[in-house]
Amino acid sequence: MGNRTSPWDVVAAAVTGRRSWAILIALLVLTGALIGGIGANDSAGQSPTSLPTSADSAFVDDALEQFPNSAVAPVVLVVSRSDGGELTDPDLASAAAARDRMRAVDRSVDPALDVAAVPLETAPDKRAAITPVLIDAELSGFDLSDLVTELRSAATENQPNDLTMQVTGGPAFGADIANSFSGANVTLLGVTALVVAALLIVTYRSPILWLVPLIVVGVADRLASSIGTALAQLTGVSFDGSTTGITSVLVFGAGTNYALLLVSRYREELRHEADHRTALRHAVRRAGPAIVASNATVVLALLILLLASVPSTRSLGACAAAGLIVAAVFVLFALPPALALCGKKLFWPYVPRIGDRDTTTDGVWFRVATGVARRPATVAVASIGALAVCAVALLGTQIGLSQSDQFRVTAESVDGLDTLAAHFPAGRSDPAVVVARTSAAADVQRALDSTAGVVSATEVGRSDTGLTRWSVVTTAPPASESAFDVVTAMRSELANIPDADALVGGSDAKALDTRDAASRDRSVVIPLILLEVLAVLVLLLRALAAPLVLVGTTVLSALAALGIGSWVSANVFGFPALDTNVPLFAFLFLVALGVDYTIFLVTRAREETPPHGTRTGIVRAVASTGAVITSAGIVLAAVFCVLGVLPLITLTQLGIVVGLGILLDTFVVRTVVVPALFTLIGPRIWWPNSIDPVPTQREGVRAT
């Protein structure tokens, strides 16, 4: 019987043949039509949605719609003297004038709910004064940011030089967060493209080759952004600026990695094949399955995020999964035709030629792999021990940032809160909200008054449906650990009141519910991701021992990255804690993207093992993939670090942890740990199969 033609043979022939340009043109036309039809992604103007719909504080939001004043929310004007002295009567008059100017701004508030100005409240030490100004509670994103900017301009108009006017409160924090994403898409895309371009130039050592993969991945990113918009329209899932920012980083990072793998294999094939289209066809045939396998692994891991309870986590899973599918499609169906059109001259001035040095038996990475194979036990113990030490740094790491710790840059909402907290109860800027049945109002009032940390509990309204609402001021700074303790205490006290159905909401309760939901998601999603990665590796390698070893090393590497990343975050950058989303997202990206490099390495090892044996096979695999894995790792780590251009601590921390983790995975796990373990375990690594050749003599590490 003749040789069977596999589906990959058909695909490789189609995307590298003389008419492959038609596939490229068709893909570009389809992309243009989709981008034009769907429109631009405006998610940067949306506020993050992290509150689970099943949380108590979410039920409070629903209940508040039954009250006549539910359509408004207060921003707080904080007035103090620049010299820290007591406010004088002229100062208070200036503060009242600032309040009136803010009230004159169009705030989309029903006049029936905004009939009179609230008098200034002076602090006990007379060094600060505050007053609320009501705005439309439905505003969010850039609409909210624009209004708060206008209110701040009104407050500081004709401001005396010796007074400080600051606008803070819950809506002001939301505005500052939305404003942090102003121009985020353009900035992030520009910096990411520059970083990738610089690293591709260094990697390829060619003044023109880098343009082709960069353009292909850049177009894929634009299409992925539009598809994210379509998903939002079809599913109702909202995508915020952080979601699209992370997705763009993933598309550029993973897409560049796939391109590096394909071009590296293409360069290698040109050393054995004179015709560039034939060499490219072999490269697609041999690299394509690894690209699809690695892409499927990451996409499936991202889709597991749809099981999370935090809405922003689910939206990231959907948006990023779609983006990575687009990246793989472009690398497999747009990049090969583009390379085929350009020919071998694209590699100028280092055009590969037949007979060039074989990297599988020579070069830096061959010498590194050979050294590891000579002393596998020593190398394995030392490297695994070092990773374990890094992982220990994770113990005692604080999880959860307070509301005032969200920004790396100066934000007026944070500064205003600090001023307010220095002269008033810290919770005065953003009171908690309690809703209960009116029939139990007296018991609820007594319970709130007796709760530790509560400064005042004021009944602020009753609904026609038999509900009563309280505004509760606490001593704790918003979204701090002490604020969470007060919310927990209130919930505990109120739970003992029969038939009250009392619920605690507000910003502090939402932050607590979000943190608890994130903790729940970590305990559910992380094990499922590990099982998914293990299943993919078992199917890909048709073995059990190797996947278990690879998943174990990947988990250790991820924990080490979280440990050293949290240490760097706290001790180098001075961040007080890791944000609630960072551990889950970092673990997901480190495990899923780390498996990319695992698949690149181990599929090559499985290819080299039948003719050479396990020990020599892993040496040849490291030697042949070392350069591309290193280049891909550096590119991906640098791309994640680009998240630091945005002023939110969350994204900076994610960039730190994932960037360090990818470097650990690239230079330690794939280069040292995995080869050492494969050498130690030997042919049993492929259990229950045996793919080693029948040995005719003792196997050495030098390739035949």
PDB file of C-alpha atoms in Angstrom, residues 256-380:
ATOM      1  CA  THR A 256       4.236  35.547  17.930  1.00  0.00           C
ATOM      2  CA  ASN A 257       5.175  32.294  19.660  1.00  0.00           C
ATOM      3  CA  TYR A 258       3.366  30.256  17.010  1.00  0.00           C
ATOM      4  CA  ALA A 259       5.051  32.294  14.284  1.00  0.00           C
ATOM      5  CA  LEU A 260       8.475  31.784  15.857  1.00  0.00           C
ATOM      6  CA  LEU A 261       7.925  28.024  15.967  1.00  0.00           C
ATOM      7  CA  LEU A 262       6.820  27.880  12.340  1.00  0.00           C
ATOM      8  CA  VAL A 263       9.596  30.144  11.009  1.00  0.00           C
ATOM      9  CA  SER A 264      12.204  28.276  13.068  1.00  0.00           C
ATOM     10  CA  ARG A 265      11.104  24.955  11.586  1.00  0.00           C
ATOM     11  CA  TYR A 266      11.045  26.570   8.124  1.00  0.00           C
ATOM     12  CA  ARG A 267      14.633  27.764   8.569  1.00  0.00           C
ATOM     13  CA  GLU A 268      15.658  24.281   9.705  1.00  0.00           C
ATOM     14  CA  GLU A 269      14.012  22.628   6.686  1.00  0.00           C
ATOM     15  CA  LEU A 270      15.804  25.030   4.313  1.00  0.00           C
ATOM     16  CA  ARG A 271      19.083  23.422   5.441  1.00  0.00           C
ATOM     17  CA  HIS A 272      17.889  20.161   3.848  1.00  0.00           C
ATOM     18  CA  GLU A 273      15.654  21.309   0.981  1.00  0.00           C
ATOM     19  CA  ALA A 274      16.580  23.715  -1.828  1.00  0.00           C
ATOM     20  CA  ASP A 275      13.025  24.606  -2.890  1.00  0.00           C
ATOM     21  CA  HIS A 276      11.587  27.069  -0.385  1.00  0.00           C
ATOM     22  CA  ARG A 277       7.963  26.005  -0.948  1.00  0.00           C
ATOM     23  CA  THR A 278       8.812  22.368  -0.288  1.00  0.00           C
ATOM     24  CA  ALA A 279      10.740  23.329   2.839  1.00  0.00           C
ATOM     25  CA  LEU A 280       7.832  25.484   3.999  1.00  0.00           C
ATOM     26  CA  ARG A 281       5.391  22.634   3.354  1.00  0.00           C
ATOM     27  CA  HIS A 282       7.489  20.321   5.532  1.00  0.00           C
ATOM     28  CA  ALA A 283       7.619  23.006   8.222  1.00  0.00           C
ATOM     29  CA  VAL A 284       3.831  23.471   8.275  1.00  0.00           C
ATOM     30  CA  ARG A 285       3.334  19.694   8.259  1.00  0.00           C
ATOM     31  CA  ARG A 286       5.636  19.203  11.252  1.00  0.00           C
ATOM     32  CA  ALA A 287       5.010  22.374  13.273  1.00  0.00           C
ATOM     33  CA  GLY A 288       1.275  22.627  12.583  1.00  0.00           C
ATOM     34  CA  PRO A 289       0.154  19.828  14.943  1.00  0.00           C
ATOM     35  CA  ALA A 290       2.204  21.317  17.798  1.00  0.00           C
ATOM     36  CA  ILE A 291       0.696  24.777  17.179  1.00  0.00           C
ATOM     37  CA  VAL A 292      -2.845  23.389  17.111  1.00  0.00           C
ATOM     38  CA  ALA A 293      -2.249  21.287  20.221  1.00  0.00           C
ATOM     39  CA  SER A 294      -0.787  24.167  22.198  1.00  0.00           C
ATOM     40  CA  ASN A 295      -3.531  26.522  21.009  1.00  0.00           C
ATOM     41  CA  ALA A 296      -6.260  24.029  21.893  1.00  0.00           C
ATOM     42  CA  THR A 297      -4.763  23.581  25.353  1.00  0.00           C
ATOM     43  CA  VAL A 298      -4.825  27.306  26.115  1.00  0.00           C
ATOM     44  CA  VAL A 299      -8.252  27.838  24.551  1.00  0.00           C
ATOM     45  CA  LEU A 300      -9.799  24.995  26.561  1.00  0.00           C
ATOM     46  CA  ALA A 301      -8.192  26.350  29.730  1.00  0.00           C
ATOM     47  CA  LEU A 302      -9.653  29.782  29.001  1.00  0.00           C
ATOM     48  CA  LEU A 303     -13.099  28.307  28.332  1.00  0.00           C
ATOM     49  CA  ILE A 304     -12.999  26.742  31.795  1.00  0.00           C
ATOM     50  CA  LEU A 305     -13.144  30.317  33.102  1.00  0.00           C
ATOM     51  CA  LEU A 306     -16.766  30.343  31.939  1.00  0.00           C
ATOM     52  CA  LEU A 307     -17.496  28.231  35.025  1.00  0.00           C
ATOM     53  CA  ALA A 308     -16.291  31.049  37.294  1.00  0.00           C
ATOM     54  CA  SER A 309     -18.767  33.080  39.341  1.00  0.00           C
ATOM     55  CA  VAL A 310     -17.014  36.435  38.842  1.00  0.00           C
ATOM     56  CA  PRO A 311     -18.413  38.061  35.654  1.00  0.00           C
ATOM     57  CA  SER A 312     -15.128  39.721  34.653  1.00  0.00           C
ATOM     58  CA  THR A 313     -13.403  36.327  34.846  1.00  0.00           C
ATOM     59  CA  ARG A 314     -16.003  34.759  32.580  1.00  0.00           C
ATOM     60  CA  SER A 315     -15.724  37.605  30.085  1.00  0.00           C
ATOM     61  CA  LEU A 316     -11.936  37.187  29.944  1.00  0.00           C
ATOM     62  CA  GLY A 317     -12.346  33.480  29.246  1.00  0.00           C
ATOM     63  CA  ALA A 318     -14.710  34.087  26.327  1.00  0.00           C
ATOM     64  CA  CYS A 319     -12.840  37.029  24.795  1.00  0.00           C
ATOM     65  CA  ALA A 320      -9.331  35.578  25.155  1.00  0.00           C
ATOM     66  CA  ALA A 321     -10.339  32.125  23.868  1.00  0.00           C
ATOM     67  CA  ALA A 322     -11.799  33.674  20.721  1.00  0.00           C
ATOM     68  CA  GLY A 323      -8.703  35.843  20.293  1.00  0.00           C
ATOM     69  CA  LEU A 324      -6.294  32.912  20.500  1.00  0.00           C
ATOM     70  CA  ILE A 325      -8.289  30.901  17.970  1.00  0.00           C
ATOM     71  CA  VAL A 326      -7.989  33.850  15.587  1.00  0.00           C
ATOM     72  CA  ALA A 327      -4.228  34.031  16.262  1.00  0.00           C
ATOM     73  CA  ALA A 328      -3.736  30.344  15.418  1.00  0.00           C
ATOM     74  CA  VAL A 329      -5.831  30.607  12.245  1.00  0.00           C
ATOM     75  CA  PHE A 330      -3.765  33.538  10.984  1.00  0.00           C
ATOM     76  CA  VAL A 331      -0.428  31.869  11.767  1.00  0.00           C
ATOM     77  CA  LEU A 332      -1.445  28.647  10.008  1.00  0.00           C
ATOM     78  CA  PHE A 333      -3.354  30.090   7.038  1.00  0.00           C
ATOM     79  CA  ALA A 334      -2.006  33.622   6.478  1.00  0.00           C
ATOM     80  CA  LEU A 335       1.651  33.391   7.513  1.00  0.00           C
ATOM     81  CA  PRO A 336       2.666  30.427   5.262  1.00  0.00           C
ATOM     82  CA  PRO A 337       1.283  32.023   2.053  1.00  0.00           C
ATOM     83  CA  ALA A 338       3.027  35.284   2.957  1.00  0.00           C
ATOM     84  CA  LEU A 339       6.320  33.445   3.544  1.00  0.00           C
ATOM     85  CA  ALA A 340       5.868  31.482   0.307  1.00  0.00           C
ATOM     86  CA  LEU A 341       5.375  34.700  -1.663  1.00  0.00           C
ATOM     87  CA  CYS A 342       8.520  36.274  -0.238  1.00  0.00           C
ATOM     88  CA  GLY A 343      10.818  33.296  -0.720  1.00  0.00           C
ATOM     89  CA  LYS A 344      14.182  32.618   0.937  1.00  0.00           C
ATOM     90  CA  LYS A 345      15.392  36.188   0.434  1.00  0.00           C
ATOM     91  CA  LEU A 346      13.221  37.151   3.380  1.00  0.00           C
ATOM     92  CA  PHE A 347      15.978  35.741   5.645  1.00  0.00           C
ATOM     93  CA  TRP A 348      18.604  38.126   4.229  1.00  0.00           C
ATOM     94  CA  PRO A 349      21.423  38.576   5.170  1.00  0.00           C
ATOM     95  CA  TYR A 350      21.505  35.114   6.859  1.00  0.00           C
ATOM     96  CA  VAL A 351      19.770  33.022   4.189  1.00  0.00           C
ATOM     97  CA  PRO A 352      19.767  29.292   5.169  1.00  0.00           C
ATOM     98  CA  ARG A 353      21.573  27.004   2.776  1.00  0.00           C
ATOM     99  CA  ILE A 354      21.826  23.253   2.324  1.00  0.00           C
ATOM    100  CA  GLY A 355      24.641  21.914   4.466  1.00  0.00           C
ATOM    101  CA  ASP A 356      24.488  24.627   7.136  1.00  0.00           C
ATOM    102  CA  ARG A 357      25.284  23.614  10.728  1.00  0.00           C
ATOM    103  CA  ASP A 358      22.772  21.135  12.218  1.00  0.00           C
ATOM    104  CA  THR A 359      21.589  22.585  15.526  1.00  0.00           C
ATOM    105  CA  THR A 360      20.429  19.173  16.765  1.00  0.00           C
ATOM    106  CA  THR A 361      24.047  18.011  17.112  1.00  0.00           C
ATOM    107  CA  ASP A 362      25.874  21.273  17.654  1.00  0.00           C
ATOM    108  CA  GLY A 363      25.497  24.691  19.227  1.00  0.00           C
ATOM    109  CA  VAL A 364      24.914  26.210  22.652  1.00  0.00           C
ATOM    110  CA  TRP A 365      21.670  24.414  23.401  1.00  0.00           C
ATOM    111  CA  PHE A 366      23.126  21.045  22.412  1.00  0.00           C
ATOM    112  CA  ARG A 367      25.980  21.605  24.863  1.00  0.00           C
ATOM    113  CA  VAL A 368      23.543  22.668  27.606  1.00  0.00           C
ATOM    114  CA  ALA A 369      21.337  19.602  27.050  1.00  0.00           C
ATOM    115  CA  THR A 370      24.364  17.301  26.948  1.00  0.00           C
ATOM    116  CA  GLY A 371      25.609  18.727  30.253  1.00  0.00           C
ATOM    117  CA  VAL A 372      22.209  18.157  31.854  1.00  0.00           C
ATOM    118  CA  ALA A 373      22.068  14.582  30.542  1.00  0.00           C
ATOM    119  CA  ARG A 374      25.468  13.796  32.061  1.00  0.00           C
ATOM    120  CA  ARG A 375      24.393  14.714  35.623  1.00  0.00           C
ATOM    121  CA  PRO A 376      20.599  14.488  35.578  1.00  0.00           C
ATOM    122  CA  ALA A 377      20.145  13.712  39.289  1.00  0.00           C
ATOM    123  CA  THR A 378      22.263  16.628  40.490  1.00  0.00           C
ATOM    124  CA  VAL A 379      20.647  19.038  38.040  1.00  0.00           C
ATOM    125  CA  ALA A 380      17.111  17.873  38.885  1.00  0.00           C
TER     126      ALA A 380
END
